[in-house]
Coordinates of C-alpha atoms in Angstrom, one line a residue:
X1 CA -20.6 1.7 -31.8
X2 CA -24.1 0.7 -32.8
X3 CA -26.8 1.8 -34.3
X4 CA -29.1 2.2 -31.6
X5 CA -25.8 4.5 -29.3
X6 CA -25.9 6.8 -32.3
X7 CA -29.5 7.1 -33.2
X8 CA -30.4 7.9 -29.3
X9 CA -28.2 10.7 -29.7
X10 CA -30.1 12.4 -32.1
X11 CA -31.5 15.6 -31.3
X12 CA -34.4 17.5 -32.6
X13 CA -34.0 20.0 -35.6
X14 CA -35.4 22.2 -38.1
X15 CA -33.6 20.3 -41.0
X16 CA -35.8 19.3 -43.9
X17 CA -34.1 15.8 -43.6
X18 CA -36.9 13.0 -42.2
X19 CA -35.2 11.6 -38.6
X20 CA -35.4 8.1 -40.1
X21 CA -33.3 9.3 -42.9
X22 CA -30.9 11.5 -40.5
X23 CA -30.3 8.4 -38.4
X24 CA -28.2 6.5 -41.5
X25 CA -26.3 9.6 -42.2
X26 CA -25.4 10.1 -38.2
X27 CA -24.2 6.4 -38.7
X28 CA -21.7 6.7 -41.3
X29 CA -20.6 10.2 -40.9
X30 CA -19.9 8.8 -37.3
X31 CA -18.1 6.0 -38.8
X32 CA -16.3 8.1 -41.5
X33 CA -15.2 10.5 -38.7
X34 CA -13.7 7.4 -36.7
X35 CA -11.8 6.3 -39.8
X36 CA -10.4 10.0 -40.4
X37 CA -9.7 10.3 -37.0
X38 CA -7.7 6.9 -36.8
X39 CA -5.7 7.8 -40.8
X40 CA -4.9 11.1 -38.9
X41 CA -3.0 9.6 -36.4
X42 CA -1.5 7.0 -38.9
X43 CA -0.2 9.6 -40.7
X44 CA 1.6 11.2 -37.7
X45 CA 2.9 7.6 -36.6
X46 CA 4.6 7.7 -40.0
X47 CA 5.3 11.5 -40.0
X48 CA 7.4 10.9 -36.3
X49 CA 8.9 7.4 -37.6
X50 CA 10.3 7.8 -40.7
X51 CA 13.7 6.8 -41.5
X52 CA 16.1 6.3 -44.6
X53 CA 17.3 8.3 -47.4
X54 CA 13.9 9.9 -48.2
X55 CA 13.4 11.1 -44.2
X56 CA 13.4 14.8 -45.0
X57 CA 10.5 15.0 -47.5
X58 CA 8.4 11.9 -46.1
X59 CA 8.7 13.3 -43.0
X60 CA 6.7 16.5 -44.6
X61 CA 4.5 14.6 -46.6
X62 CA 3.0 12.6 -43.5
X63 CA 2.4 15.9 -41.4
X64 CA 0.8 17.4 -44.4
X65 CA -1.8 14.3 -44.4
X66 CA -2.1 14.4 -40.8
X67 CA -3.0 18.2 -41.2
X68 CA -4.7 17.9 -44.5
X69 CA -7.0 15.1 -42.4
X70 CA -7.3 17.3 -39.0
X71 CA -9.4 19.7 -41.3
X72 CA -11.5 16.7 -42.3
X73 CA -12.6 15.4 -39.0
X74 CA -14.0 18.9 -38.2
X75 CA -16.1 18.9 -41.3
X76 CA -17.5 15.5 -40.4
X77 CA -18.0 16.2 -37.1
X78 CA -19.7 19.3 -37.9
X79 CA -22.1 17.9 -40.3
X80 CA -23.1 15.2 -37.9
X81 CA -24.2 18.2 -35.6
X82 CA -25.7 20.2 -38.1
X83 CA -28.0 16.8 -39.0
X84 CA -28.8 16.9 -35.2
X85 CA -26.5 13.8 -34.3
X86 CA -23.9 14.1 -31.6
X87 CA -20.2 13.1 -33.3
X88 CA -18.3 10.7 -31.4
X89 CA -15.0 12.0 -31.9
X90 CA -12.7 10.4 -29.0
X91 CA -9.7 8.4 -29.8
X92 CA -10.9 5.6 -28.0
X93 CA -14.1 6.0 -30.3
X94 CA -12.4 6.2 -33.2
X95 CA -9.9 3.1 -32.4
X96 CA -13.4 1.2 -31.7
X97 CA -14.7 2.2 -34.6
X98 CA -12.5 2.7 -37.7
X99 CA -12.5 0.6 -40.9
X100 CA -8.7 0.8 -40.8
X101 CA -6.2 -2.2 -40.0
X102 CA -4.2 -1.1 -37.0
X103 CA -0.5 0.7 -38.2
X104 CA 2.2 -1.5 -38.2
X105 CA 4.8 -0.1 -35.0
X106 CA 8.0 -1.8 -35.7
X107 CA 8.2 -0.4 -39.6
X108 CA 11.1 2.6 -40.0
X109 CA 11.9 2.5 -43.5
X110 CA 10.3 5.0 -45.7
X111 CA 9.0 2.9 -48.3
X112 CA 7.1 0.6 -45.8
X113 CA 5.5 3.9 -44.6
X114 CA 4.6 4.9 -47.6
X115 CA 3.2 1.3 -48.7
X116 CA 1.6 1.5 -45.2
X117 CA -0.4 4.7 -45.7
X118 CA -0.8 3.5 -49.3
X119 CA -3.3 0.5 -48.4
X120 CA -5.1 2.8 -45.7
X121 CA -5.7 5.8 -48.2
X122 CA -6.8 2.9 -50.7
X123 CA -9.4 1.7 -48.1
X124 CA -10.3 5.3 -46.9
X125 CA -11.4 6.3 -50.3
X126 CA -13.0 3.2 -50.8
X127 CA -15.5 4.5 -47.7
X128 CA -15.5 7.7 -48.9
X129 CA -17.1 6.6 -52.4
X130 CA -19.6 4.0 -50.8
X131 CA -20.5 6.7 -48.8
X132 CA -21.0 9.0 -51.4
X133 CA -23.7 7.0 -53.0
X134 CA -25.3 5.9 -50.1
X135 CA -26.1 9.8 -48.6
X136 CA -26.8 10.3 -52.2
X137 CA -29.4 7.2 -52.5
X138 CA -30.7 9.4 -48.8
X139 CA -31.2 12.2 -51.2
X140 CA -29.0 14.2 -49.0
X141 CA -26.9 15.7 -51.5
X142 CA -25.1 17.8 -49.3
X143 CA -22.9 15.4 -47.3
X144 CA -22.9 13.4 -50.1
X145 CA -21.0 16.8 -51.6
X146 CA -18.8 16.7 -48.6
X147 CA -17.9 13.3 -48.9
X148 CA -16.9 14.1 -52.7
X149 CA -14.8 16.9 -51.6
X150 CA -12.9 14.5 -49.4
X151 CA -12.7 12.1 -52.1
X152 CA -11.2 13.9 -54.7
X153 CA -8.8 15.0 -51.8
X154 CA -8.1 11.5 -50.9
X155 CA -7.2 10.3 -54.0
X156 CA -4.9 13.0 -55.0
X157 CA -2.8 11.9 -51.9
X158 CA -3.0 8.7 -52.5
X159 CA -1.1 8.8 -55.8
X160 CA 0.9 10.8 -53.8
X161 CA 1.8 8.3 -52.0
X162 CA 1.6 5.6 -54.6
X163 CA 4.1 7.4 -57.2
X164 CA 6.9 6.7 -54.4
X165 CA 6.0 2.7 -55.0
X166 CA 5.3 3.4 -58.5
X167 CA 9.3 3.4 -59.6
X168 CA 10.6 -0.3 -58.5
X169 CA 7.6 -1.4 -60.6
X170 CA 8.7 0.5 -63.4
X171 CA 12.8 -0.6 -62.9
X172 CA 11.3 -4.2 -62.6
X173 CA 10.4 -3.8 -65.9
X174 CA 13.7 -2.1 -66.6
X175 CA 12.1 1.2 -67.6
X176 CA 10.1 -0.3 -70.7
X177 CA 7.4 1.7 -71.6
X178 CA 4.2 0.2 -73.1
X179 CA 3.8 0.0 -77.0
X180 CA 0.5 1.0 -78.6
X181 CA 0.3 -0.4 -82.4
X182 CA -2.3 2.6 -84.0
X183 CA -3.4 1.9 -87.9
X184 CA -3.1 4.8 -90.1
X185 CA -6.1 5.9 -91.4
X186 CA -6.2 5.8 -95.8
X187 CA -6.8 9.4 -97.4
X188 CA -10.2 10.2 -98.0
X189 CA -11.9 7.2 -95.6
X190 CA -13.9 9.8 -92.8

């Protein structure tokens, strides 16, 4: 999607936000909204695909993203409006468009789902943060609120997510816990 598709899309308002200034926000809302769009439907490949020993709660987990990420395309799409921009919102749009590697088909195993969402969330928030400053560098502190909302979302989920990888790096270790040496401080030193 370029520039130019997006920013001839943009209708006239009675926002206090200059149309120069609404034009970069259309932008990467519209290209937030592909990427949520596109983890969405991640999430449910995973959420239908799951196999192994961990099935039952994975297979929750997923469909509580995909859910969790339904409600998020709505508020970007909706703020894209409200800026006078028109949200492109199709999957095709979103496949077009997305910041996201494609999902890997042929994976079944739970773990490889989870390590597969793992990298996307990690890539998703890392949007989600860039685009935090940037709307906030616009000075429009609003959808750089929504995209911190998101984030602190996002995050949660991803260690989530990551805590089910987390334990064969801690049995590679064979459980050993780190060791942190702390001096005792002498009576009467303040």
């Amino acid at each position: 999607m370029s520039d130019n598709t997006i920013s001839s899309r943009l209708f006239p308002t009675r926002i206090d936000i200059p149309a120069e200034v609404r034009v970069q926000i259309v932008v990467l809302l519209n290209q937030t909204l592909a990427a949520t769009s596109d983890l969405k439907t991640q999430a449910k490949q995973a959420h239908w695909n799951v196999k192994g020993t961990d099935f039952y709660q994975l297979h929750l987990l997923f469909d509580e993203l995909a859910t969790e990420l339904e409600g998020y395309i709505d508020l970007v799409a909706e703020r894209v409006t409200a800026l006078g921009g028109y949200a492109f919102g199709t999957a095709r749009a979103a496949a077009s468009n997305s910041i996201l590697p494609e999902y890997p088909l042929d994976i079944l195993d739970g773990k490889d789902h989870v390590t597969a969402l793992s990298d996307r969330y990690a890539l998703y928030a890392k949007h989600l943060r860039e685009a935090i400053a940037k709307t906030d560098e616009l000075d429009d502190l609003d959808t750089a609120d929504l995209y911190t909302e998101i984030s602190r979302t996002i995050d949660k989920r991803l260690w989530f997510l990551e805590a089910h990888l987390q334990v064969a790096e801690i049995k590679a270790e064979n459980g050993k816990a780190a060791t942190i040496t702390t001096q005792k401080i002498p009576a009467g030193v303040k």
